[in-house]
Amino acid sequence: MSSRWNARPCATALACAALLAGCTVGPDHRGPEMPASGGYSPRPLPESTASAPVAGGEPQRFVSARNIRADWWTLFESKPLDAVVRKAFAANPTVESAQAALRIAQENVRAQRGFFFPSVQASYSPARTKIAGNLGGNSPGVQGNGTVISTTANTPASEGGSAPFNAPVIYNFHTAQLTVGYAPDVFGGNRRQVEALEAQAAYQQLQLEATYLTLAANVVAAAIQEASLRQQIATTRAIVEIDTQSVALLQRQLKAGYASRLDLAVQENALAQASQLLPPLEKQFEQNRNLLRALTGGVQDVELPESFELASLALPRELPLSLPSQLVSQRPDVRAAEEQLHAASAQVGVAIANRLPQFSIDATWGGAASRFGQMFWDSGRFFSFAANVTQPLFDGGVLKHRQRAAEEALRQADAQYRSTVITAFQNVADSLQAIHADARSLAAAVELERTTHTSMELIRRQLGKGYVDRLALLNAEQAHHQAMLALSQAQATRLGDTAALFQALGGGWWNRGGGEITGSRP
């Protein structure tokens, strides 16, 4: 009857803790307010770009309702590009690092959830002890089987005793116990901590998506750069060849007396300038190949089989254009900033809960005896139950200032979120302006190429009739190749800025697998 009565306080305390556990202090997270914005320009932008009569010069149309593909880079219709992007996803160490960071955050959430449950520990302690006779009274005493473990008080020598008055005792002793501890989450401090860690896990999930997006964009940019450099190198080599022929021609004319030394010096200077352009282009090309190998997780002494040319990259005709209200839910960096804001909000609740009374319940049950098999006889069993309430009264302002720091961190996270949103809007606006300007620049480059080609053909006809010399044709061919160089650069720029728009819009990660991202709330 006595043991049943003693269990009642434990049950009562647990019931009270369960009732109190419904309270959660601190601010509840609400989605942040988005800066008011209805578009990406003070003035309406054209729905389509200018066009040019050249490959890659087609007009691009902006479609508000167009969904963004998760594999948006495939819109450039290049199998080598798709292959390199997928290689990068599979082998680039930054992806593996981001995946590990996500798993760390998820495990931290699971670990924190463990504090909602009691902790249970079992222990067993065998011991062999010798107690000095002079310390009588510290021995275990009478055991369950009737034996007595105690120091001995013998007859004093003054009374005829032959042994020391106090005799030590040596004994074995076994203790086994089960300990249960529980800290009820009365004011929701642990719930807020779990909430903060869940937000951090969601942040890491979005960081992983941002890693994929950035990696794909870097691969696409490097592929376009390679195609552009390959074309520039070929054109520059053609210019060098033409200048070399011009120098040789002027040297012959100088010997024949038909040209001056100044004419030759001018042409030699043109050749030197053209030749000077080639090594930097070749350096950029090789460094760009090194970059592609690194992005795909490869080493530098193994060649990447894929290569890129401008003719193999198609220009996407229809471009998605998300509204600002959609953009904030699509961009991984904006969503990540919101999760950081969520975590900061939860940490305010944690700081407030730490200033309120802290509750804990501890119970121990076990047995102790000089022999292993007697630990749980009636004489060897023991138990204890204790409840504790602690209210901080004075700590030098530590908890108060920690709460204030958490509140300021919340304000900081809110400002950082708004800054991220503003930057996201700017990125899209910059991309849109660039795409429109690129189309006009390409049209101008096409016109320049056309006029220089017409001039070259006219001079070629005049040369056939003897009206001009060979040098005039070489100069016209050089001007035409310079125009072709500008044209290839304009084509590459248009492709690059198109890829930048996909990145600025978030890349379509939410459409992977036909649904929302999974694992953002572990």
XYZ file of C-alpha atoms in Angstrom:
522
model
C 0.000 0.000 0.000
C 2.836 2.348 0.845
C 4.525 2.062 -2.571
C 1.262 2.749 -4.418
C 0.672 5.873 -2.352
C 4.216 7.127 -3.051
C 3.661 6.883 -6.838
C 0.814 9.375 -6.766
C 3.000 12.516 -6.676
C 4.793 11.327 -9.803
C 1.581 10.833 -11.739
C 0.207 14.161 -10.499
C 3.343 16.037 -11.514
C 3.381 14.473 -14.981
C -0.276 15.366 -15.497
C 0.352 18.977 -14.485
C 3.355 19.160 -16.805
C 1.286 17.861 -19.699
C -1.341 20.550 -19.092
C 1.240 23.300 -18.893
C 3.086 22.151 -22.011
C 0.549 23.747 -24.352
C 2.035 27.229 -23.837
C 4.547 28.521 -26.390
C 6.080 31.925 -25.804
C 7.584 34.189 -28.425
C 6.343 35.511 -31.781
C 4.668 33.145 -34.224
C 6.308 33.314 -37.625
C 4.321 34.950 -40.381
C 5.402 35.329 -43.959
C 7.276 38.604 -44.475
C 5.712 41.419 -46.416
C 6.996 41.656 -49.970
C 8.096 45.080 -51.246
C 5.327 46.479 -53.427
C 6.183 45.725 -57.042
C 4.114 44.981 -60.124
C 6.880 44.662 -62.684
C 10.544 45.074 -63.472
C 10.596 48.496 -65.125
C 8.954 51.898 -64.574
C 7.753 51.625 -68.167
C 6.249 48.579 -69.846
C 8.841 46.546 -71.701
C 8.144 45.210 -75.211
C 6.688 41.725 -75.281
C 9.323 40.594 -77.788
C 12.841 41.558 -78.758
C 14.226 42.855 -82.016
C 15.271 40.334 -84.634
C 18.152 39.961 -87.023
C 18.537 37.891 -90.236
C 21.154 35.520 -88.829
C 21.289 32.244 -86.919
C 20.418 33.066 -83.327
C 18.828 36.345 -84.364
C 15.229 35.243 -83.981
C 12.941 37.446 -81.894
C 12.431 36.270 -78.324
C 8.956 36.568 -76.830
C 8.298 36.940 -73.095
C 5.426 34.805 -71.804
C 4.098 35.523 -68.312
C 2.244 32.224 -68.001
C 5.172 30.128 -69.232
C 6.358 27.652 -66.623
C 10.096 27.249 -66.109
C 11.543 23.830 -66.750
C 13.744 22.306 -64.077
C 16.205 21.353 -66.844
C 16.008 24.799 -68.435
C 19.448 24.440 -70.073
C 17.997 21.849 -72.478
C 16.188 24.710 -74.223
C 19.528 25.523 -75.876
C 19.106 22.183 -77.721
C 22.662 20.995 -77.179
C 23.228 17.384 -76.171
C 26.862 18.070 -75.178
C 25.663 20.899 -72.915
C 23.080 18.666 -71.246
C 25.719 15.968 -70.764
C 28.190 18.365 -69.129
C 25.552 19.804 -66.783
C 24.567 16.324 -65.627
C 28.209 15.382 -65.157
C 28.615 18.452 -62.964
C 25.566 17.520 -60.890
C 26.937 14.020 -60.359
C 30.573 14.814 -59.608
C 31.031 18.413 -58.460
C 32.097 18.445 -54.767
C 29.990 21.515 -53.960
C 26.855 19.430 -54.517
C 28.091 16.727 -52.171
C 28.988 19.379 -49.587
C 25.519 20.962 -49.798
C 23.890 17.529 -49.487
C 25.937 16.782 -46.376
C 24.999 20.175 -44.897
C 21.330 19.317 -45.436
C 21.701 15.942 -43.711
C 23.481 17.604 -40.786
C 20.597 20.058 -40.377
C 18.012 17.278 -40.572
C 19.821 15.205 -37.940
C 20.001 18.252 -35.661
C 16.214 18.554 -35.928
C 15.746 14.909 -34.985
C 18.188 15.277 -32.099
C 16.351 18.306 -30.712
C 13.008 16.521 -30.920
C 14.423 13.943 -28.506
C 14.087 16.481 -25.687
C 10.306 16.068 -25.858
C 10.741 12.596 -24.357
C 12.047 11.418 -20.987
C 15.646 10.276 -20.802
C 16.092 6.769 -19.386
C 19.431 5.416 -18.196
C 20.408 2.083 -16.654
C 23.573 1.584 -14.659
C 25.305 -1.205 -12.790
C 28.205 -0.597 -10.394
C 30.085 -3.498 -8.779
C 32.616 -2.475 -6.113
C 35.042 -3.989 -3.631
C 35.695 -1.725 -0.657
C 37.817 -1.695 2.465
C 36.645 0.630 5.246
C 39.168 1.477 7.973
C 38.126 0.478 11.443
C 38.579 4.038 12.623
C 35.723 5.013 10.253
C 33.105 2.791 11.825
C 29.512 3.592 10.925
C 30.076 3.948 7.155
C 29.625 0.265 6.261
C 26.482 -1.134 4.559
C 25.218 -2.878 7.696
C 22.761 -5.783 7.779
C 22.118 -7.471 4.423
C 19.035 -9.278 3.181
C 20.421 -12.686 4.092
C 21.133 -11.620 7.670
C 24.862 -11.072 7.330
C 26.351 -7.933 8.788
C 28.952 -5.846 7.004
C 30.444 -3.549 9.579
C 33.717 -2.511 11.125
C 34.557 -4.337 14.367
C 35.085 -2.898 17.811
C 37.321 -5.457 19.683
C 38.184 -5.564 23.384
C 40.705 -2.860 24.218
C 44.235 -3.994 25.065
C 43.834 -2.338 28.485
C 41.098 -4.845 29.213
C 43.077 -7.858 28.076
C 42.287 -7.754 24.377
C 44.925 -8.939 21.937
C 43.585 -7.461 18.686
C 43.445 -3.779 17.705
C 40.438 -2.079 19.177
C 39.034 -1.132 15.738
C 39.144 -3.680 12.904
C 38.514 -2.771 9.213
C 35.978 -4.507 6.971
C 36.403 -5.616 3.359
C 33.292 -6.337 1.313
C 31.812 -6.566 -2.178
C 28.803 -4.437 -3.082
C 26.543 -4.333 -6.182
C 24.284 -1.449 -7.191
C 21.925 -1.431 -10.184
C 19.511 1.373 -10.923
C 17.203 2.857 -13.521
C 17.117 6.653 -13.771
C 14.387 8.605 -15.542
C 14.660 12.343 -16.194
C 12.108 14.587 -17.846
C 12.016 18.328 -18.467
C 8.475 19.306 -19.496
C 8.411 21.979 -22.204
C 6.089 24.188 -20.170
C 6.674 27.463 -22.029
C 7.579 26.007 -25.412
C 11.297 26.733 -25.382
C 12.101 23.359 -26.893
C 9.305 23.682 -29.447
C 10.770 27.005 -30.544
C 14.234 25.460 -30.745
C 12.884 22.649 -32.938
C 11.112 25.250 -35.055
C 14.375 27.161 -35.492
C 16.261 24.013 -36.476
C 13.523 23.022 -38.923
C 13.899 26.433 -40.539
C 17.652 25.884 -40.736
C 17.065 22.500 -42.391
C 14.739 24.148 -44.912
C 17.419 26.783 -45.479
C 19.983 24.074 -46.232
C 17.554 22.386 -48.621
C 17.209 25.650 -50.507
C 20.963 26.133 -50.426
C 21.253 22.763 -52.137
C 18.833 23.926 -54.837
C 20.818 27.152 -55.186
C 23.961 25.054 -55.603
C 22.372 23.099 -58.468
C 21.127 26.322 -60.082
C 24.465 28.117 -59.788
C 26.365 25.087 -61.033
C 24.114 24.691 -64.077
C 24.372 28.419 -64.846
C 28.173 28.315 -64.547
C 28.390 25.326 -66.891
C 26.116 27.007 -69.448
C 28.100 30.249 -69.239
C 31.375 28.358 -69.681
C 29.988 26.443 -72.673
C 28.821 29.658 -74.349
C 32.162 31.294 -73.586
C 34.001 28.358 -75.182
C 31.845 28.585 -78.302
C 32.457 32.324 -78.516
C 36.213 32.012 -77.968
C 36.465 29.230 -80.518
C 34.797 31.498 -83.097
C 36.906 34.510 -82.101
C 40.118 32.512 -82.380
C 39.192 31.250 -85.848
C 38.284 34.764 -86.989
C 41.416 36.304 -85.477
C 43.593 33.714 -87.174
C 41.925 34.600 -90.465
C 42.669 38.277 -89.816
C 46.316 37.456 -89.056
C 46.524 35.466 -92.283
C 45.084 38.375 -94.280
C 47.470 40.844 -92.607
C 50.379 38.519 -93.329
C 49.421 38.432 -97.014
C 49.091 42.229 -97.004
C 52.575 42.652 -95.546
C 54.028 40.264 -98.122
C 52.267 42.127 -100.935
C 53.518 45.526 -99.732
C 57.042 44.185 -99.435
C 56.924 43.197 -103.116
C 55.386 46.562 -104.058
C 58.060 48.396 -102.067
C 60.784 46.581 -104.001
C 59.021 47.411 -107.251
C 58.629 51.042 -106.251
C 54.833 50.996 -106.098
C 54.549 51.420 -102.303
C 56.305 53.500 -99.691
C 58.092 52.372 -96.561
C 55.346 54.090 -94.545
C 52.654 51.970 -96.205
C 54.572 48.843 -95.254
C 55.097 50.036 -91.659
C 51.377 50.719 -91.265
C 50.498 47.240 -92.498
C 53.167 45.618 -90.328
C 51.683 47.452 -87.347
C 48.229 46.071 -88.222
C 49.690 42.561 -88.393
C 51.387 42.996 -85.023
C 48.154 44.233 -83.436
C 46.161 41.316 -84.822
C 48.827 38.829 -83.736
C 48.791 40.342 -80.261
C 45.080 39.529 -79.920
C 45.561 35.807 -80.479
C 47.526 34.660 -77.359
C 45.057 36.197 -74.849
C 42.170 34.528 -76.688
C 43.966 31.186 -76.668
C 44.742 31.622 -72.969
C 41.091 32.355 -72.200
C 40.043 29.340 -74.233
C 42.330 26.947 -72.364
C 41.415 28.422 -68.980
C 37.762 28.074 -69.888
C 38.349 24.380 -70.701
C 40.057 24.058 -67.311
C 36.975 25.581 -65.717
C 34.662 23.093 -67.431
C 36.820 20.196 -66.243
C 36.731 21.554 -62.697
C 32.958 22.124 -62.776
C 32.431 18.505 -63.789
C 34.638 17.305 -60.930
C 37.426 16.192 -63.245
C 41.185 16.527 -63.079
C 43.116 18.730 -65.461
C 45.090 16.022 -67.237
C 41.961 14.269 -68.539
C 40.313 15.879 -71.558
C 36.596 16.636 -71.506
C 35.111 14.988 -74.609
C 32.355 17.561 -75.110
C 33.092 20.731 -77.067
C 30.930 23.691 -78.063
C 30.407 25.930 -81.072
C 27.974 28.787 -81.550
C 26.206 26.980 -84.367
C 25.365 24.082 -82.037
C 23.570 26.279 -79.470
C 19.980 27.248 -80.225
C 18.442 30.455 -78.917
C 15.234 29.835 -76.891
C 12.382 31.598 -78.695
C 9.918 31.902 -75.788
C 11.143 33.098 -72.427
C 9.240 32.816 -69.131
C 8.601 36.000 -67.199
C 7.389 35.427 -63.652
C 5.578 38.163 -61.787
C 7.376 39.652 -58.767
C 4.885 37.912 -56.469
C 5.868 34.586 -58.048
C 9.563 35.344 -58.024
C 9.789 35.496 -54.220
C 8.480 31.936 -53.991
C 10.746 30.673 -56.794
C 14.200 32.079 -56.113
C 16.135 29.765 -53.763
C 18.011 32.674 -52.209
C 14.770 34.531 -51.392
C 13.184 31.419 -49.923
C 16.379 30.740 -47.958
C 16.335 34.293 -46.570
C 12.740 33.725 -45.444
C 13.770 30.548 -43.615
C 16.551 32.494 -41.913
C 13.911 34.984 -40.825
C 11.769 32.110 -39.534
C 14.693 30.707 -37.533
C 15.448 34.128 -36.024
C 11.788 34.485 -34.999
C 11.859 31.111 -33.236
C 15.074 32.018 -31.414
C 13.283 34.968 -29.812
C 10.848 32.460 -28.296
C 13.759 30.360 -27.048
C 15.323 33.402 -25.365
C 12.026 34.354 -23.690
C 11.424 30.804 -22.448
C 14.895 30.729 -20.886
C 13.879 33.644 -18.625
C 10.826 31.802 -17.280
C 10.674 29.012 -14.653
C 12.393 25.792 -15.679
C 10.776 22.510 -14.637
C 12.350 19.077 -14.289
C 11.328 15.688 -12.906
C 13.804 12.981 -11.904
C 13.100 9.464 -10.633
C 15.421 6.614 -9.684
C 14.618 2.984 -8.960
C 17.123 0.224 -8.242
C 18.660 -2.243 -5.838
C 21.855 -2.588 -3.786
C 23.324 -5.571 -1.932
C 26.604 -7.275 -1.117
C 25.651 -10.154 -3.416
C 24.527 -9.783 -7.022
C 21.447 -11.988 -6.697
C 20.160 -10.124 -3.629
C 20.020 -6.608 -5.159
C 16.297 -6.737 -5.781
C 15.181 -8.459 -2.616
C 12.831 -6.322 -0.569
C 15.729 -5.314 1.627
C 17.834 -4.103 -1.311
C 15.362 -2.092 -3.397
C 15.300 1.697 -3.318
C 13.671 4.556 -5.247
C 13.580 8.328 -5.289
C 11.381 10.907 -6.972
C 12.122 14.608 -7.175
C 10.505 17.523 -8.946
C 12.334 20.787 -9.407
C 11.320 24.307 -10.406
C 14.024 26.895 -11.040
C 13.342 30.580 -11.601
C 16.285 32.787 -12.550
C 16.356 35.748 -10.171
C 19.689 37.409 -10.861
C 22.218 36.562 -13.560
C 23.839 39.897 -14.241
C 21.451 40.587 -17.136
C 22.660 37.609 -19.192
C 19.240 36.247 -20.169
C 17.719 39.698 -20.696
C 20.437 40.760 -23.083
C 20.328 37.445 -24.897
C 16.632 38.051 -25.527
C 17.384 41.535 -26.808
C 20.120 40.129 -29.051
C 17.632 37.586 -30.446
C 15.136 40.381 -31.140
C 17.799 42.383 -32.969
C 18.774 39.278 -34.935
C 15.123 39.044 -36.005
C 15.203 42.637 -37.231
C 18.467 41.922 -39.048
C 17.009 38.843 -40.742
C 13.974 40.850 -41.824
C 16.179 43.537 -43.372
C 18.324 40.899 -45.086
C 15.210 39.268 -46.510
C 13.994 42.553 -47.978
C 17.475 43.215 -49.391
C 17.498 39.770 -51.023
C 14.100 40.402 -52.600
C 15.202 43.791 -53.958
C 18.347 42.202 -55.409
C 16.248 39.450 -57.004
C 14.016 42.027 -58.695
C 17.133 43.871 -59.885
C 18.635 40.666 -61.328
C 15.514 40.005 -63.406
C 15.288 43.643 -64.507
C 18.962 43.642 -65.537
C 18.481 40.426 -67.515
C 15.426 41.775 -69.321
C 17.166 45.008 -70.258
C 20.231 43.058 -71.385
C 18.195 40.704 -73.584
C 16.479 43.615 -75.346
C 19.789 45.449 -75.782
C 21.503 42.254 -76.974
C 18.916 41.829 -79.728
C 19.515 45.374 -80.952
C 23.297 44.919 -80.741
C 23.073 41.717 -82.741
C 20.983 43.469 -85.395
C 23.611 46.212 -85.603
C 26.407 43.626 -85.821
C 24.559 41.824 -88.613
C 24.190 45.095 -90.507
C 27.890 45.850 -90.046
C 28.789 42.387 -91.324
C 26.470 42.881 -94.292
C 27.912 46.245 -95.272
C 31.528 45.100 -94.908
C 30.736 41.998 -96.949
C 29.122 44.150 -99.664
C 32.132 46.448 -99.678
C 34.478 43.475 -99.909
C 32.570 42.018 -102.863
C 32.547 45.355 -104.693
C 36.284 45.766 -104.220
C 36.816 42.183 -105.416
C 34.969 43.060 -108.661
C 36.990 46.249 -109.047
C 40.168 44.261 -108.538
C 39.094 41.953 -111.351
C 38.737 44.955 -113.654
C 42.042 46.476 -112.539
C 40.567 49.536 -110.798
C 42.119 48.748 -107.403
C 45.107 46.781 -106.190
C 45.250 43.610 -104.129
C 45.937 45.568 -100.924
C 42.522 47.263 -101.070
C 40.860 43.847 -101.165
C 42.926 42.606 -98.249
C 41.892 45.658 -96.210
C 38.246 45.042 -97.070
C 38.583 41.388 -96.077
C 40.158 42.436 -92.786
C 37.258 44.818 -92.050
C 34.821 42.040 -92.861
C 36.531 39.637 -90.472
C 36.492 42.293 -87.748
C 32.750 42.612 -88.299
C 32.417 38.833 -88.119
C 34.314 38.916 -84.807
C 31.866 41.467 -83.406
C 28.970 39.377 -84.725
C 30.111 36.202 -82.944
C 30.567 38.159 -79.717
C 27.038 39.574 -80.051
C 25.599 36.088 -80.626
C 27.390 34.718 -77.563
C 26.290 37.650 -75.419
C 22.666 37.065 -76.362
C 22.904 33.391 -75.425
C 24.631 34.219 -72.148
C 22.097 36.807 -71.063
C 19.270 34.408 -71.900
C 20.820 31.873 -69.531
C 21.175 34.629 -66.922
C 17.423 35.258 -67.110
C 16.669 31.629 -66.299
C 19.006 31.854 -63.338
C 17.486 35.149 -62.176
C 13.996 33.617 -62.278
C 15.040 30.719 -60.036
C 15.727 28.002 -62.578
C 12.524 25.971 -62.209
C 13.727 23.678 -59.384
C 10.171 23.507 -58.002
C 9.091 21.649 -61.142
C 11.522 18.787 -60.632
C 9.475 15.606 -60.415
C 6.273 17.495 -61.144
C 5.825 18.985 -57.690
C 7.159 21.062 -54.853
C 10.531 20.403 -53.382
C 10.616 17.567 -50.868
C 12.447 17.483 -47.587
C 12.197 21.174 -46.758
C 10.501 20.279 -43.478
C 12.219 17.150 -42.148
